[in-house]
CSV table of N, CA and C in Angstrom, one decimal:
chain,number,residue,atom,x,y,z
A,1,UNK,N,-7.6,21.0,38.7
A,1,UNK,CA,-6.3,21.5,39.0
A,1,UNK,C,-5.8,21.2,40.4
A,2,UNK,N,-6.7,21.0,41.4
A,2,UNK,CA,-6.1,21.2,43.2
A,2,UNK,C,-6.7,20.0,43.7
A,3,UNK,N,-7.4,18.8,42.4
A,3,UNK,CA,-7.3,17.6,43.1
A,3,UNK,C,-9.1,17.5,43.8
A,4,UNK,N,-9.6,19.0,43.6
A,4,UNK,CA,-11.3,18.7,44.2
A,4,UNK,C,-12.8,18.4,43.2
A,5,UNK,N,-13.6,18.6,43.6
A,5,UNK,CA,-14.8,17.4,43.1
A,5,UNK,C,-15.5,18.5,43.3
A,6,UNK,N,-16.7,19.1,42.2
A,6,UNK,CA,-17.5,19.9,42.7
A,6,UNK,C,-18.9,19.3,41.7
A,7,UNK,N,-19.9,19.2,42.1
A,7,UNK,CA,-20.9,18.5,41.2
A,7,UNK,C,-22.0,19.4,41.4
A,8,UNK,N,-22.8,19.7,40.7
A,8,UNK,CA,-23.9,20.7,40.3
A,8,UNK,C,-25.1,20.2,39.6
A,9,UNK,N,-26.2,20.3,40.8
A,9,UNK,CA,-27.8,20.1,40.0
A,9,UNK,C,-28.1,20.7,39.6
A,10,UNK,N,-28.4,20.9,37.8
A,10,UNK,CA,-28.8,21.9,36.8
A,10,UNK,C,-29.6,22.8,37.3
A,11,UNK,N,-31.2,21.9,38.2
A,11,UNK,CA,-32.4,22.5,38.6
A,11,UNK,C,-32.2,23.8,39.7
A,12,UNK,N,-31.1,23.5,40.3
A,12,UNK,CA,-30.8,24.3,41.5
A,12,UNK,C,-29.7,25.5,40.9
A,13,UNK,N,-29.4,26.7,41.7
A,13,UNK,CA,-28.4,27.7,41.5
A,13,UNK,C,-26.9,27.5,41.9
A,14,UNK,N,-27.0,26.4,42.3
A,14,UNK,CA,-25.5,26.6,43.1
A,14,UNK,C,-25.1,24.7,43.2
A,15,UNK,N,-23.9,24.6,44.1
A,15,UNK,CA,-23.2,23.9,44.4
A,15,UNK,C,-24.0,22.7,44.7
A,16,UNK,N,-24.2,21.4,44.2
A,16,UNK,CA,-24.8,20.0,45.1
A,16,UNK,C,-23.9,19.5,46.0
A,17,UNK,N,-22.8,20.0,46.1
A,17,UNK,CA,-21.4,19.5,46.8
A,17,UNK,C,-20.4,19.4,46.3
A,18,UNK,N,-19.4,19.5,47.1
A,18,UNK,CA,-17.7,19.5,47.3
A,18,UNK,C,-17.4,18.6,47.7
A,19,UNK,N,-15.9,17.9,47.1
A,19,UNK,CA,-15.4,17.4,48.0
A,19,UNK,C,-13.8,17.3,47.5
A,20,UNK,N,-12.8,17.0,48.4
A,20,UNK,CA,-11.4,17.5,48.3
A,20,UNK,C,-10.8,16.0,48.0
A,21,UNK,N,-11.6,15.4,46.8
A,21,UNK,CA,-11.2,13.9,46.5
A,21,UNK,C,-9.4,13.4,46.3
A,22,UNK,N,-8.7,14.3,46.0
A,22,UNK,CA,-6.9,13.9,46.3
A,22,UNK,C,-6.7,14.1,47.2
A,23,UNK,N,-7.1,15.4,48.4
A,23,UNK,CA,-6.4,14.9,49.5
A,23,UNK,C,-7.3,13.8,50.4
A,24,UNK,N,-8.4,13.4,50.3
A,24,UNK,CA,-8.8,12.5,50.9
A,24,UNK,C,-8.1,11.1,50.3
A,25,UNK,N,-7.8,10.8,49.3
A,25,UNK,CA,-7.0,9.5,49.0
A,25,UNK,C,-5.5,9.6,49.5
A,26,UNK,N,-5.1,11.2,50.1
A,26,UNK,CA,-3.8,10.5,50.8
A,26,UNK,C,-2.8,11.7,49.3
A,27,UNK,N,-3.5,12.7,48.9
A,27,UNK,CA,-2.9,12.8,47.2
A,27,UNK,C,-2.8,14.5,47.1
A,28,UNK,N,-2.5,15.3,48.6
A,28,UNK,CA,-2.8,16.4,48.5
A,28,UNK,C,-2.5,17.4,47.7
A,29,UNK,N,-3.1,18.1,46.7
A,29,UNK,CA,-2.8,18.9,45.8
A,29,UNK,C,-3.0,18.5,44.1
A,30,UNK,N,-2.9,17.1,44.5
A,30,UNK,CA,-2.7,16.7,42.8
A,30,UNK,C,-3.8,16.6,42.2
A,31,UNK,N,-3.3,17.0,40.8
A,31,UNK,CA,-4.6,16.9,40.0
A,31,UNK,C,-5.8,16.0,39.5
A,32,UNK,N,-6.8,15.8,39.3
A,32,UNK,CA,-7.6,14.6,39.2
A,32,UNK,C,-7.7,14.3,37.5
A,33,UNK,N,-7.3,13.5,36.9
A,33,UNK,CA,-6.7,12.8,36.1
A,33,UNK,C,-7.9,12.2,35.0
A,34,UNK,N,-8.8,11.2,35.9
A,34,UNK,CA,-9.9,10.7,35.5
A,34,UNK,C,-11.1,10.4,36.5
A,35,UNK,N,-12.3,10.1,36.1
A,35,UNK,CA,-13.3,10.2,37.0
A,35,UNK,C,-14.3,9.8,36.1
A,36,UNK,N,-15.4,8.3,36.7
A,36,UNK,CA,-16.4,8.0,36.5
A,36,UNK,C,-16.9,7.7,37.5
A,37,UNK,N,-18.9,7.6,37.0
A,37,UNK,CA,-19.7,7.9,38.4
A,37,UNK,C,-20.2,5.8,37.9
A,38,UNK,N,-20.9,5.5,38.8
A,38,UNK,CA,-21.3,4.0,38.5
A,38,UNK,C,-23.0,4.4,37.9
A,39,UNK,N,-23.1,2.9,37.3
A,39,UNK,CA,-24.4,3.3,37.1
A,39,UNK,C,-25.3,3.7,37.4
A,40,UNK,N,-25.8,3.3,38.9
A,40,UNK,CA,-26.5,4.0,39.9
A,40,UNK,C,-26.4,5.2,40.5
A,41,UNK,N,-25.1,6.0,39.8
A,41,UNK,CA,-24.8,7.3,40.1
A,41,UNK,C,-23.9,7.4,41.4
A,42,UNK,N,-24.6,6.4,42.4
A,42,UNK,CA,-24.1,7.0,44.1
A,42,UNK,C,-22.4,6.6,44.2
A,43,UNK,N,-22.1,6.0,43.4
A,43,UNK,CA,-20.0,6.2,43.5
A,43,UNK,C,-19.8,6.5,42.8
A,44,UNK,N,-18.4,7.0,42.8
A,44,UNK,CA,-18.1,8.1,42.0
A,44,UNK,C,-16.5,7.4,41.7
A,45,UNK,N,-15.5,7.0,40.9
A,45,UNK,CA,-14.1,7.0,41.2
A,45,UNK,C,-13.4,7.8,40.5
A,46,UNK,N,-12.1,8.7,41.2
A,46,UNK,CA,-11.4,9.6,40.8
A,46,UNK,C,-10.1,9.0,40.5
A,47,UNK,N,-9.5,9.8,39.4
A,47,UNK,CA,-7.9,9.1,39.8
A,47,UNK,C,-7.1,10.6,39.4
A,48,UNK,N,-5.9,10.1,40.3
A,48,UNK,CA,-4.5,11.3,40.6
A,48,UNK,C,-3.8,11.6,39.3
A,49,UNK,N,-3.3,12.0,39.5
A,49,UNK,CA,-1.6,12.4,38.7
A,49,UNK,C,-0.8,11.7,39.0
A,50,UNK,N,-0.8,11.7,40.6
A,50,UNK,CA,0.0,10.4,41.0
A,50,UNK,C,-0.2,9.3,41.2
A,51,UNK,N,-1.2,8.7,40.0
A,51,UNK,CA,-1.9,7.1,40.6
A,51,UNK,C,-2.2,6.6,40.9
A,52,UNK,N,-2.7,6.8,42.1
A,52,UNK,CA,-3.6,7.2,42.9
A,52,UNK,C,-5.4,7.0,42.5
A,53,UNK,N,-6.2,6.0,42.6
A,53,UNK,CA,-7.7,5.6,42.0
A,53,UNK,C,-8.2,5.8,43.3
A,54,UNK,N,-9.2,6.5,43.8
A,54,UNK,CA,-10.0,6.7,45.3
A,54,UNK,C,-11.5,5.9,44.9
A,55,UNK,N,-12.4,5.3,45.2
A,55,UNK,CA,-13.4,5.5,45.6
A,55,UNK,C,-14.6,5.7,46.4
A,56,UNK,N,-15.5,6.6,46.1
A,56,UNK,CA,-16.1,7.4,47.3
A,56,UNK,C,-17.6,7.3,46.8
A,57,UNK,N,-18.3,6.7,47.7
A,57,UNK,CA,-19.9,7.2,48.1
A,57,UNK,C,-20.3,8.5,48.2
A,58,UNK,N,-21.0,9.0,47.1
A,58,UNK,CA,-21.1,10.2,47.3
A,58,UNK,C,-21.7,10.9,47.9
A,59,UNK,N,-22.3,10.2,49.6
A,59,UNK,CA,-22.8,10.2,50.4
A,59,UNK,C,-21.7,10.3,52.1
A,60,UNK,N,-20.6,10.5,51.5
A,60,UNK,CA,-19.4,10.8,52.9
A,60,UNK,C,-18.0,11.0,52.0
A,61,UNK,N,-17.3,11.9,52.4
A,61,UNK,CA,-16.2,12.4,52.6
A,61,UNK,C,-14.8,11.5,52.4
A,62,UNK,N,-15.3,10.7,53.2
A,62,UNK,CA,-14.1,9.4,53.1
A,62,UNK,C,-14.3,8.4,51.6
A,63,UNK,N,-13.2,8.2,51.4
A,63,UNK,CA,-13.0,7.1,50.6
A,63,UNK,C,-13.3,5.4,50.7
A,64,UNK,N,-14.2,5.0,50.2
A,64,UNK,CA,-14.3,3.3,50.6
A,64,UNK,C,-13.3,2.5,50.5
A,65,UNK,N,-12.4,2.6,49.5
A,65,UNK,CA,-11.1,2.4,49.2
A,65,UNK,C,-10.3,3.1,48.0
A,66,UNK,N,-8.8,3.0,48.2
A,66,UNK,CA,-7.5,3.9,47.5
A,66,UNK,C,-7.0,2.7,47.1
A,67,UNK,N,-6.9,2.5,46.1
A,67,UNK,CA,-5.8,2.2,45.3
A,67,UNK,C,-4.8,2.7,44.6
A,68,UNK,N,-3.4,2.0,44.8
A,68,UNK,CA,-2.3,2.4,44.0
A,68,UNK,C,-1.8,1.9,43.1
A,69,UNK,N,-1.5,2.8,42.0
A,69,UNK,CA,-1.3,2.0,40.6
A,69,UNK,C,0.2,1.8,41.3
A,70,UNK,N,1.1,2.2,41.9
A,70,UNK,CA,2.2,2.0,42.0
A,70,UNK,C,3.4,2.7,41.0
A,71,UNK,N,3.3,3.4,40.1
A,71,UNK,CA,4.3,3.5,39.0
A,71,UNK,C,4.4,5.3,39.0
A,72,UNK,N,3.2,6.1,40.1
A,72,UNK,CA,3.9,7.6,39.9
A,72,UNK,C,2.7,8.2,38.8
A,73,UNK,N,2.3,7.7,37.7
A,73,UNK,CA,1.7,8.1,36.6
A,73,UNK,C,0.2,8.4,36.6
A,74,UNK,N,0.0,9.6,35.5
A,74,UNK,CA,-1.6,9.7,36.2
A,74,UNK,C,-2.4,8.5,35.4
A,75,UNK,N,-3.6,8.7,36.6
A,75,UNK,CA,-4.7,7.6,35.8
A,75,UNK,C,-5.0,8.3,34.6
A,76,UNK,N,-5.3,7.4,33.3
A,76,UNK,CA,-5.9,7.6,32.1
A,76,UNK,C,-7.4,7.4,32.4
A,77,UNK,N,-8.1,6.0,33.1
A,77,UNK,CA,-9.4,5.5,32.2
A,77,UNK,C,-9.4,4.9,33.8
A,78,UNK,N,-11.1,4.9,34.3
A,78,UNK,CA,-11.7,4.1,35.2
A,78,UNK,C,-13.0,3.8,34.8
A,79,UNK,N,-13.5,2.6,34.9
A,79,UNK,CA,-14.2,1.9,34.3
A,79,UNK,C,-15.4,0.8,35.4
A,80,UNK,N,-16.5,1.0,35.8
A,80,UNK,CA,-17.4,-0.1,36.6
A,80,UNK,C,-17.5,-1.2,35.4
A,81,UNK,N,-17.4,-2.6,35.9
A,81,UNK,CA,-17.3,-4.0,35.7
A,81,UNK,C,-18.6,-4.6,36.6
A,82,UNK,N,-19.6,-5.4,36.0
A,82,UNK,CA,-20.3,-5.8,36.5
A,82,UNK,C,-20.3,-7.1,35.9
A,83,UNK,N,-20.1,-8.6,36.3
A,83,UNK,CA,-19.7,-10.3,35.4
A,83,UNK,C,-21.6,-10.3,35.3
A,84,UNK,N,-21.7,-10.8,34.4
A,84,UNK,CA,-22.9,-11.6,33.5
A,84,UNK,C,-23.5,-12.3,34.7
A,85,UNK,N,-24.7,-12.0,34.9
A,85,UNK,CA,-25.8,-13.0,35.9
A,85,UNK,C,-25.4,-12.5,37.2
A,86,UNK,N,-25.1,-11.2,37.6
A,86,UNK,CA,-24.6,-10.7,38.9
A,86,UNK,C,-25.3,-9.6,38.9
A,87,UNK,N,-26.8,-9.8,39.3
A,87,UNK,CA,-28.3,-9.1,39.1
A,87,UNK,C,-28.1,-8.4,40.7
A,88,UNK,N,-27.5,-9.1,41.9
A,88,UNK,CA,-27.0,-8.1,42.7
A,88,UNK,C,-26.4,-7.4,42.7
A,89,UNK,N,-25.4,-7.3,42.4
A,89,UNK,CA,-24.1,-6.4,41.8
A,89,UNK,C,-23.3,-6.5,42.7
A,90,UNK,N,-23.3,-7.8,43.2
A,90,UNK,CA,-22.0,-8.2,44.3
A,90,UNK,C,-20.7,-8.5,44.1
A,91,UNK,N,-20.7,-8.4,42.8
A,91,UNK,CA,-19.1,-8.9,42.3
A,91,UNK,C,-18.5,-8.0,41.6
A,92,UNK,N,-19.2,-6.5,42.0
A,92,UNK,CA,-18.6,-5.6,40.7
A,92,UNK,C,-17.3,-5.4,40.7
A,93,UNK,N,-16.7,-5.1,40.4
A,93,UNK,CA,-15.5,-4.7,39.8
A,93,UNK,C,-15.3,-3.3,39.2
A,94,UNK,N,-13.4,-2.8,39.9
A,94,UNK,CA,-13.1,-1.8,39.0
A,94,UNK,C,-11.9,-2.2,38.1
A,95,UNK,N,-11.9,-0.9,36.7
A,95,UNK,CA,-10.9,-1.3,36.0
A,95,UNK,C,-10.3,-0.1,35.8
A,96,UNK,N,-9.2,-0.1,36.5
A,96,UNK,CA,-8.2,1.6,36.1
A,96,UNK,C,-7.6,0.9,35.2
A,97,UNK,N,-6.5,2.3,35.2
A,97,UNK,CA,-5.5,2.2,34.1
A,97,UNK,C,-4.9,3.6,34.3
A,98,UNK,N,-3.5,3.5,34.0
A,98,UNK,CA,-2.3,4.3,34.2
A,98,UNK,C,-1.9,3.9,32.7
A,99,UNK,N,-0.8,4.5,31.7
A,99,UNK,CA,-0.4,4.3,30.9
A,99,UNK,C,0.7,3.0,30.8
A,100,UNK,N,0.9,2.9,32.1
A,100,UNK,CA,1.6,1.5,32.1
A,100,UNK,C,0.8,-0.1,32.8
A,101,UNK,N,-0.1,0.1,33.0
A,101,UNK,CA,-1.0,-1.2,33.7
A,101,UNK,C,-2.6,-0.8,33.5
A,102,UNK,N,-2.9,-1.8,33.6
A,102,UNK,CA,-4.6,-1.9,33.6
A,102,UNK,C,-4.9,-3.2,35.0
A,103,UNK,N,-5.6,-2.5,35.6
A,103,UNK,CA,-5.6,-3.1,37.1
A,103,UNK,C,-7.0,-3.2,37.4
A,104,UNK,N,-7.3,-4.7,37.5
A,104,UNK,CA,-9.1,-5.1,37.4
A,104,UNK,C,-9.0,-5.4,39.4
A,105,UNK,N,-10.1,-5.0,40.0
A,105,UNK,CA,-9.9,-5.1,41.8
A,105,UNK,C,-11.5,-4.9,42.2
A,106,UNK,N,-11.6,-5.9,43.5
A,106,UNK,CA,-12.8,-5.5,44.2
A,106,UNK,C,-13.4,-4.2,44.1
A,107,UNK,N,-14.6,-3.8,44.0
A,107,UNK,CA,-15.1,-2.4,44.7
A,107,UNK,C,-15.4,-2.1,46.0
A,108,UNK,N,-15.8,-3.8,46.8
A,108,UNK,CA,-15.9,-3.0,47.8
A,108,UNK,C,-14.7,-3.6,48.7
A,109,UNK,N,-13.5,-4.2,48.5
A,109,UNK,CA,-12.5,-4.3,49.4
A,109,UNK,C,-11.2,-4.3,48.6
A,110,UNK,N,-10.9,-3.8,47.3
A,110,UNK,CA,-9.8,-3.6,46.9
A,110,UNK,C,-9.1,-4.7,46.3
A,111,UNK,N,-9.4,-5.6,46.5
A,111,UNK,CA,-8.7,-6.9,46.4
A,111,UNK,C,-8.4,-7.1,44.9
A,112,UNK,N,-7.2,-7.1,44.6
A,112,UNK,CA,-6.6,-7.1,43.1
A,112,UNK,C,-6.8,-8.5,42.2
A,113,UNK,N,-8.1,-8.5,41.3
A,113,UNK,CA,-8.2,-9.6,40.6
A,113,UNK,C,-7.7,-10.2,39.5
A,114,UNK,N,-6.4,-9.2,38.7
A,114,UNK,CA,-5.4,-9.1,37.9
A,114,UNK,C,-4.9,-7.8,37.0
A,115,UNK,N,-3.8,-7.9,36.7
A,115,UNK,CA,-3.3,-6.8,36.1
A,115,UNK,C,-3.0,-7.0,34.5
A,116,UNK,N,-2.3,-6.3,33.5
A,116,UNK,CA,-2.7,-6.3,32.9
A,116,UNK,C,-1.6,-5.7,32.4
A,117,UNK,N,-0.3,-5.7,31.9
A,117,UNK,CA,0.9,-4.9,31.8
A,117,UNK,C,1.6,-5.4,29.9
A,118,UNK,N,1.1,-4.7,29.5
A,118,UNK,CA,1.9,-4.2,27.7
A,118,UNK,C,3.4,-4.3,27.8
A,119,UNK,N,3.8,-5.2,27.0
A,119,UNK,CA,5.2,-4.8,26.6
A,119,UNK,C,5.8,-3.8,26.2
A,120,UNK,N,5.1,-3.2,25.7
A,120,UNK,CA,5.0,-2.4,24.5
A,120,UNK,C,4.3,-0.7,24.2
A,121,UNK,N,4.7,0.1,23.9
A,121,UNK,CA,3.3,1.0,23.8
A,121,UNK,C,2.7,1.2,25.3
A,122,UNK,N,1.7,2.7,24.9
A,122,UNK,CA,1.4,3.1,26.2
A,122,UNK,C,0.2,2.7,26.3
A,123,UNK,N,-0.8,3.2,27.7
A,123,UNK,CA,-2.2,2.8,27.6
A,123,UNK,C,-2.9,4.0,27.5
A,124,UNK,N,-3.8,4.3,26.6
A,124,UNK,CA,-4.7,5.5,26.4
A,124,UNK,C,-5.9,5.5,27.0
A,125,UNK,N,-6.5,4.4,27.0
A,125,UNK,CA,-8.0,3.7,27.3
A,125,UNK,C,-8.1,2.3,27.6
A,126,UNK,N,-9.2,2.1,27.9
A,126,UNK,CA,-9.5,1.0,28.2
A,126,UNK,C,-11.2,0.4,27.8
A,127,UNK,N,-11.4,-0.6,26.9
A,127,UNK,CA,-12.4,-0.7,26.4
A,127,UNK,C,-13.1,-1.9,27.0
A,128,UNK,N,-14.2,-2.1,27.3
A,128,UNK,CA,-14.7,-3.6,27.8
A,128,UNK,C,-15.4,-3.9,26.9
A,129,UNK,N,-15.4,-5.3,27.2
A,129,UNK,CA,-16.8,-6.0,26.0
A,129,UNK,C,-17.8,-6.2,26.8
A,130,UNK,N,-19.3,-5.7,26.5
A,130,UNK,CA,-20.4,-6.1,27.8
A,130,UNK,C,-20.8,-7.4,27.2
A,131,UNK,N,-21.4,-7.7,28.6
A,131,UNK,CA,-22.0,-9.1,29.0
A,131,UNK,C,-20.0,-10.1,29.3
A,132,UNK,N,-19.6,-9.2,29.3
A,132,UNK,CA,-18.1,-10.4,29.7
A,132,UNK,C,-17.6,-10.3,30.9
């Protein structure tokens, strides 16, 4: 509802951590929309109401990088992309989606490696094929 992140180790009583993931993307107040963690668990990406995609090391406060869907609308679907034979995981990739675009971009500098815009119809989800 107020845009924050609260995560909880079953084994323990209380809180593993907070964090105020909309207003650190620049998104104060707004609600968080969608949220996946990467395989390895240690990132996390959130997306706004306002479209707004952040992602954050779950190891600092700050955001590694913000993306904007540009159109106002909340994220539906965020997705880790990892290409075939990339045993480092240097080329990962993310894949949001707002009901009007689906937006494939660096993880670790943002860099937009294409979009993805329907004529038609809205966007609910977003499905990948592995090994593609």
């Amino acid at each position: 509802e107020d845009g924050s992140l609260e995560c909880f180790d079953l084994r323990a009583k209380g809180s593993a951590g907070y964090l105020d993931a909309a207003a650190r993307c620049g998104a104060l107040g707004q609600e968080l929309t969608a949220l996946r963690f990467d395989e390895a668990g240690m990132h996390v990406a959130v997306g706004t109401r306002n479209g707004l995609v952040g992602l954050f090391d779950l190891r600092s406060q700050r955001p590694l990088v913000v993306k904007d869907h540009m159109y106002g609308s909340p994220i539906v679907d965020i997705k880790f992309h990892s290409p075939p034979g990339d045993a480092m995981g240097s080329n990962r990739r993310v894949v949001s989606s707002d009901r009007h675009i689906v937006k494939i971009w660096d993880i670790n500098t943002g860099y937009g490696y294409t979009s993805i815009e329907p004529t038609e119809g809205e966007i609910n989800d977003v499905c990948l094929w592995p090994n593609s």
